[in-house]
Coordinates of C-alpha atoms in Angstrom, one line a residue:
Chain A
M17 CA 46.4 15.0 -1.7
K18 CA 46.3 17.3 1.2
M19 CA 44.6 20.6 1.5
Y20 CA 44.0 23.1 4.2
I21 CA 40.3 23.7 4.8
N22 CA 39.4 26.3 7.5
G23 CA 42.9 25.8 9.0
S24 CA 42.8 22.0 9.2
I25 CA 44.6 19.6 7.0
K26 CA 42.2 17.3 5.0
E27 CA 43.2 14.4 2.9
F28 CA 41.4 13.7 -0.5
N29 CA 41.7 11.0 -3.2
G30 CA 43.2 12.0 -6.5
V31 CA 45.3 15.0 -7.5
K32 CA 42.5 17.6 -7.9
I33 CA 38.9 18.2 -7.0
T34 CA 36.3 20.7 -8.2
A35 CA 34.8 23.2 -5.8
T36 CA 31.4 21.6 -6.4
E37 CA 32.7 18.1 -5.5
L38 CA 34.3 19.5 -2.4
I39 CA 31.1 21.1 -1.3
T40 CA 29.2 17.9 -1.8
Q41 CA 31.8 15.9 0.2
L42 CA 31.5 18.3 3.0
N43 CA 27.7 18.0 3.2
L44 CA 27.3 21.7 2.4
N45 CA 24.9 21.4 -0.6
G46 CA 21.9 23.6 -0.1
K47 CA 23.7 25.6 2.6
R48 CA 24.6 29.3 2.4
F49 CA 28.4 29.7 2.3
A50 CA 31.2 31.6 0.6
I51 CA 34.4 30.0 -0.4
E52 CA 37.9 31.4 -0.8
K53 CA 40.9 29.6 -2.5
N54 CA 44.3 30.9 -1.5
G55 CA 42.9 34.3 -0.5
E56 CA 40.7 34.7 -3.7
I57 CA 36.9 34.5 -3.4
I58 CA 35.3 32.0 -5.8
S59 CA 31.9 33.1 -7.1
K60 CA 29.2 30.7 -6.4
N61 CA 28.4 30.7 -10.1
F62 CA 31.8 29.3 -11.0
L63 CA 32.3 26.5 -8.5
D64 CA 32.3 23.8 -11.3
G65 CA 35.2 25.5 -13.1
V66 CA 37.5 25.8 -10.1
Y67 CA 39.9 23.0 -9.2
F68 CA 41.6 22.6 -5.9
N69 CA 45.1 21.0 -5.7
E70 CA 47.7 19.8 -3.3
G71 CA 48.5 22.4 -0.7
D72 CA 45.6 24.8 -1.5
K73 CA 44.3 26.9 1.4
I74 CA 40.6 27.0 1.4
E75 CA 38.3 28.9 3.6
I76 CA 34.5 28.2 3.7
I77 CA 32.5 30.7 5.7
G78 CA 28.9 31.2 6.8
A79 CA 26.8 33.6 8.9
V80 CA 26.6 33.0 12.7
G81 CA 25.1 35.0 15.6
G82 CA 26.9 38.2 16.4
G83 CA 26.5 41.8 17.4
Chain B
M14 CA 21.4 64.2 12.2
A15 CA 20.0 66.6 14.7
D16 CA 17.2 68.1 12.6
K17 CA 13.7 67.1 13.5
I18 CA 12.3 67.0 10.0
V19 CA 10.9 63.6 9.8
N20 CA 9.5 61.6 6.9
K21 CA 5.8 60.8 7.0
T22 CA 6.3 57.4 8.7
D23 CA 9.5 58.5 10.5
D24 CA 11.4 55.7 8.9
L25 CA 15.1 55.3 9.4
I26 CA 16.8 56.0 6.1
I27 CA 20.2 54.5 5.6
A28 CA 22.0 54.7 2.2
G29 CA 18.6 55.2 0.5
R30 CA 17.1 52.2 2.2
S31 CA 14.1 52.7 4.4
F32 CA 13.5 50.9 7.7
Q33 CA 10.4 51.0 10.0
S34 CA 12.4 50.4 13.2
R35 CA 15.2 52.5 14.7
L36 CA 16.3 49.6 16.9
L37 CA 19.0 47.4 15.3
I38 CA 19.8 44.2 17.1
G39 CA 22.6 41.6 17.1
T40 CA 22.1 37.9 17.0
G41 CA 24.9 36.7 19.3
K42 CA 24.9 35.2 22.8
Y43 CA 21.4 33.7 22.6
D44 CA 20.7 30.2 23.9
S45 CA 19.2 29.0 20.6
F46 CA 18.2 30.2 17.2
K47 CA 14.6 30.0 18.3
E48 CA 15.2 32.4 21.2
T49 CA 17.1 34.7 18.8
R50 CA 14.1 34.8 16.5
A51 CA 11.7 35.3 19.4
A52 CA 13.8 38.3 20.6
I53 CA 13.9 39.8 17.1
N54 CA 10.2 39.5 16.8
A55 CA 9.6 41.2 20.2
S56 CA 12.0 44.0 19.3
Q57 CA 10.3 44.5 15.9
S58 CA 13.8 45.3 14.5
K59 CA 14.2 45.2 10.8
I60 CA 18.0 45.2 10.7
V61 CA 19.9 42.3 12.3
T62 CA 23.6 42.0 12.6
V63 CA 25.4 38.7 11.8
A64 CA 29.0 37.6 12.2
I65 CA 31.0 35.8 9.5
R66 CA 32.9 32.7 10.6
R67 CA 34.3 29.5 9.3
V68 CA 31.5 26.9 8.8
N69 CA 31.5 23.8 11.0
L70 CA 32.9 21.1 8.6
G71 CA 31.6 18.2 10.7
Q72 CA 27.9 19.3 10.5
S73 CA 25.1 17.1 9.4
P74 CA 23.2 18.1 6.3
D75 CA 20.1 19.0 8.2
E76 CA 21.7 21.1 10.9
P77 CA 19.8 24.4 11.1
S78 CA 21.6 27.7 10.3
L79 CA 21.0 31.1 11.7
L80 CA 19.9 32.6 8.3
E81 CA 17.0 30.1 8.1
F82 CA 15.6 31.6 11.3
I83 CA 15.9 35.1 10.0
P84 CA 14.9 35.0 6.3
S85 CA 16.2 37.8 4.1
D86 CA 12.7 38.6 2.9
E87 CA 11.8 39.8 6.4
F88 CA 15.0 41.3 7.6
T89 CA 18.0 43.2 6.3
Y90 CA 21.2 41.5 7.3
L91 CA 24.1 43.6 8.6
P92 CA 27.2 41.4 8.4
N93 CA 29.8 42.7 10.7
T94 CA 33.6 42.4 11.1
A95 CA 33.6 41.5 14.8
G96 CA 36.9 40.0 15.9
C97 CA 38.9 41.8 13.2
Y98 CA 41.9 43.7 14.4
S99 CA 43.2 45.0 11.1
S100 CA 41.8 46.7 8.0
D101 CA 42.9 43.8 5.8
E102 CA 41.0 41.3 8.0
A103 CA 37.9 43.4 8.0
I104 CA 37.9 44.0 4.2
R105 CA 38.4 40.3 3.6
T106 CA 35.6 39.4 5.9
L107 CA 33.1 41.8 4.3
R108 CA 34.0 40.7 0.7
L109 CA 33.3 37.1 1.8
A110 CA 30.0 38.3 3.4
R111 CA 29.0 40.0 0.2
E112 CA 29.6 36.7 -1.7
L113 CA 27.7 34.8 1.0
L114 CA 24.7 37.1 0.9
D115 CA 24.4 37.3 -2.9
G116 CA 25.9 40.7 -3.4
H117 CA 24.4 42.4 -0.4
N118 CA 26.5 45.5 0.2
L119 CA 25.2 47.1 3.4
V120 CA 27.7 46.2 6.1
K121 CA 28.8 47.1 9.6
L122 CA 32.6 47.8 9.8
E123 CA 34.3 47.5 13.1
V124 CA 38.0 47.2 13.5
L125 CA 39.0 46.5 17.1
G126 CA 42.1 47.7 18.8
D127 CA 42.4 45.6 21.9
P128 CA 40.9 42.2 22.9
D129 CA 40.4 43.3 26.5
T130 CA 38.4 46.4 25.9
L131 CA 37.2 45.8 22.3
Y132 CA 37.8 49.6 21.8
P133 CA 37.8 50.5 18.1
N134 CA 41.1 51.1 16.3
V135 CA 40.0 54.2 14.4
I136 CA 43.1 54.4 12.1
E137 CA 42.5 50.9 10.8
T138 CA 38.8 51.6 10.6
I139 CA 39.3 54.6 8.4
N140 CA 41.7 52.7 6.2
A141 CA 39.2 49.9 5.8
A142 CA 36.3 52.2 5.2
E143 CA 38.0 54.0 2.4
I144 CA 38.8 50.8 0.5
L145 CA 35.3 49.3 1.1
I146 CA 33.5 52.4 -0.1
K147 CA 35.6 52.4 -3.3
D148 CA 34.7 48.8 -3.7
G149 CA 31.0 49.6 -3.6
F150 CA 30.0 48.8 0.0
D151 CA 27.6 50.9 2.0
V152 CA 29.5 51.1 5.2
M153 CA 27.9 51.6 8.6
V154 CA 30.9 52.2 10.8
Y155 CA 31.5 51.4 14.5
T156 CA 33.7 54.0 16.0
S157 CA 34.7 55.8 19.2
D158 CA 32.8 58.9 20.4
D159 CA 35.4 61.2 19.0
P160 CA 33.6 63.9 17.0
I161 CA 36.6 64.5 14.7
I162 CA 36.9 60.9 13.7
A163 CA 33.1 60.6 13.3
K164 CA 33.2 63.6 10.8
Q165 CA 36.2 62.1 8.9
L166 CA 34.3 58.8 8.6
E167 CA 31.3 60.7 7.2
D168 CA 33.5 62.7 4.8
I169 CA 35.1 59.5 3.3
G170 CA 31.6 58.3 2.5
C171 CA 30.3 56.1 5.4
C172 CA 26.5 55.9 5.3
A173 CA 26.0 55.8 9.1
I174 CA 28.2 56.7 12.0
M175 CA 27.9 54.3 14.9
P176 CA 29.8 55.7 18.0
L177 CA 29.9 53.5 21.1
A178 CA 27.9 54.5 24.2
S179 CA 30.5 52.6 26.3
L180 CA 32.6 49.5 25.7
I181 CA 31.1 46.5 23.8
G182 CA 29.2 44.2 26.1
S183 CA 29.8 46.4 29.2
G184 CA 26.2 47.6 29.7
M185 CA 27.6 50.8 31.2
G186 CA 25.2 53.1 29.2
I187 CA 26.1 56.4 27.7
L188 CA 29.3 57.6 29.2
N189 CA 29.8 60.8 27.2
P190 CA 26.5 62.3 26.1
W191 CA 28.2 65.6 25.3
N192 CA 30.4 64.0 22.7
L193 CA 27.4 62.2 21.2
E194 CA 25.6 65.5 21.0
I195 CA 28.5 67.1 19.1
I196 CA 28.6 64.1 16.7
I197 CA 24.9 64.2 16.1
D198 CA 25.0 68.0 15.6
K199 CA 27.7 67.8 13.0
A200 CA 26.5 64.7 11.1
N201 CA 24.6 64.7 7.9
V202 CA 24.2 60.9 7.9
P203 CA 22.4 58.8 10.5
V204 CA 24.1 58.5 13.9
I205 CA 23.4 55.2 15.6
V206 CA 24.7 54.4 19.1
D207 CA 26.3 51.0 18.9
A208 CA 27.6 49.2 22.0
G209 CA 27.3 49.8 25.7
V210 CA 23.5 50.1 26.1
G211 CA 22.6 48.2 29.3
T212 CA 18.9 48.7 29.8
A213 CA 15.9 50.5 28.3
S214 CA 16.6 54.0 29.8
D215 CA 20.1 54.0 28.1
A216 CA 18.4 53.5 24.7
T217 CA 15.8 56.2 25.5
I218 CA 18.6 58.7 26.4
A219 CA 20.4 57.9 23.2
M220 CA 17.3 58.7 21.2
E221 CA 16.4 61.8 23.3
L222 CA 19.9 63.1 22.4
G223 CA 18.9 62.9 18.8
C224 CA 20.5 59.6 17.7
D225 CA 18.8 58.1 14.6
G226 CA 18.9 54.6 16.0
V227 CA 20.4 52.3 18.6
L228 CA 22.2 49.0 17.9
M229 CA 22.5 46.5 20.7
N230 CA 23.1 42.8 21.4
T231 CA 24.2 41.9 24.9
A232 CA 21.6 44.1 26.7
I233 CA 18.9 41.9 25.2
A234 CA 20.6 38.5 24.9
L235 CA 22.0 38.5 28.5
A236 CA 18.9 39.9 30.2
D237 CA 17.2 37.4 32.5
N238 CA 14.3 37.4 30.1
P239 CA 15.6 38.4 26.7
I240 CA 12.2 38.4 25.0
L241 CA 10.8 40.8 27.5
M242 CA 13.9 43.0 27.3
A243 CA 13.6 43.1 23.5
S244 CA 10.1 44.4 23.9
A245 CA 11.3 47.0 26.4
M246 CA 14.0 48.1 24.1
K247 CA 11.5 48.6 21.3
K248 CA 9.4 50.8 23.5
A249 CA 12.5 52.6 24.8
V250 CA 13.7 53.5 21.4
E251 CA 10.2 54.7 20.2
S252 CA 9.7 56.6 23.4
G253 CA 13.1 58.4 23.1
R254 CA 12.4 59.2 19.5
E255 CA 9.0 60.7 20.2
A256 CA 10.4 62.8 23.1
F257 CA 13.2 64.0 20.8
I258 CA 10.8 65.1 18.1
A259 CA 8.3 66.5 20.7
G260 CA 11.1 68.7 22.1
R261 CA 11.7 68.7 25.8
M262 CA 11.0 71.7 28.1
D263 CA 13.9 73.8 29.2
K264 CA 15.6 72.7 32.5
K265 CA 15.3 75.2 35.3
L266 CA 16.8 75.0 38.8
Y267 CA 13.4 75.9 40.2
S268 CA 10.2 77.2 38.7
A269 CA 7.9 80.1 39.7
S270 CA 5.4 78.6 37.3
P271 CA 3.2 76.0 39.0
S272 CA 1.2 73.6 36.8
S273 CA -2.0 74.4 38.7
P274 CA -3.9 77.7 38.5
T275 CA -2.8 80.3 41.1
K276 CA -6.2 81.9 41.0
G277 CA -9.3 80.5 42.8
L278 CA -7.4 79.1 45.7
I279 CA -9.6 78.3 48.7
K280 CA -8.8 80.6 51.5

């Protein structure tokens, strides 16, 4: 299945993936981030219960230097 | 706030939070996280701004992150909405920031109007501030030096008003001290000059006018020696604050009052 992550198309095996699995695959475990699915923020406490499917638009953000 | 009643330690109080420094600094444009941290240390700032951006998906697991260099037990983060040109973008960014920072709700709202000047779009700013405040955020707001807009932003509940000295990144200093004075005179929340400071004397002038603090990034990060400039800015802000509290003498075109005694002259 294909999903849009931070504006880029990414290909994944299967028809769905949990948010926790996605974070692991992206090497983001232990990092500070916030995640949004189709414009809705997903609480860090509920990553296991959220599934991503074909065509979902996912944003994963962090803090960077800025003024 | 123009009154000179200061708390015992003269802390900066924003939305009930107390800070020991009146200098707020940004974390952008440095060569490295190490240099960022060294500049923050030299500035002795307690509030540091951060931007919210998409994470780099190709990163290795051990790639360092900014927040590891400025831990939350030492500093208060001020997530900003730099790069947002609409209220919707700004609101979305700050809601993500709140999730990122485990419910932290003190934020810097800026909604820009133009990519060339980065001048604030005050209409979008007001719209965003109203929604964010209703949503439980403590909003420190970047705005123009228009006293009417500044008062409106306070009236809708912003916890600090942050007028520009001059355009973001310009280093042009305070272009309209008279407007800043009016904003300070009318405000009942902290007024913090944000943007346009170029060197230490600009920060001192802002504080002498009665600003409660100064927020800057480029003036430090793009100095030839950012660490030394951070130290200079710390002293400049403290110096200006002390001069404001001390109360300057009246200006006179000339004085018939010499500093040395007029009696006992050797004749």
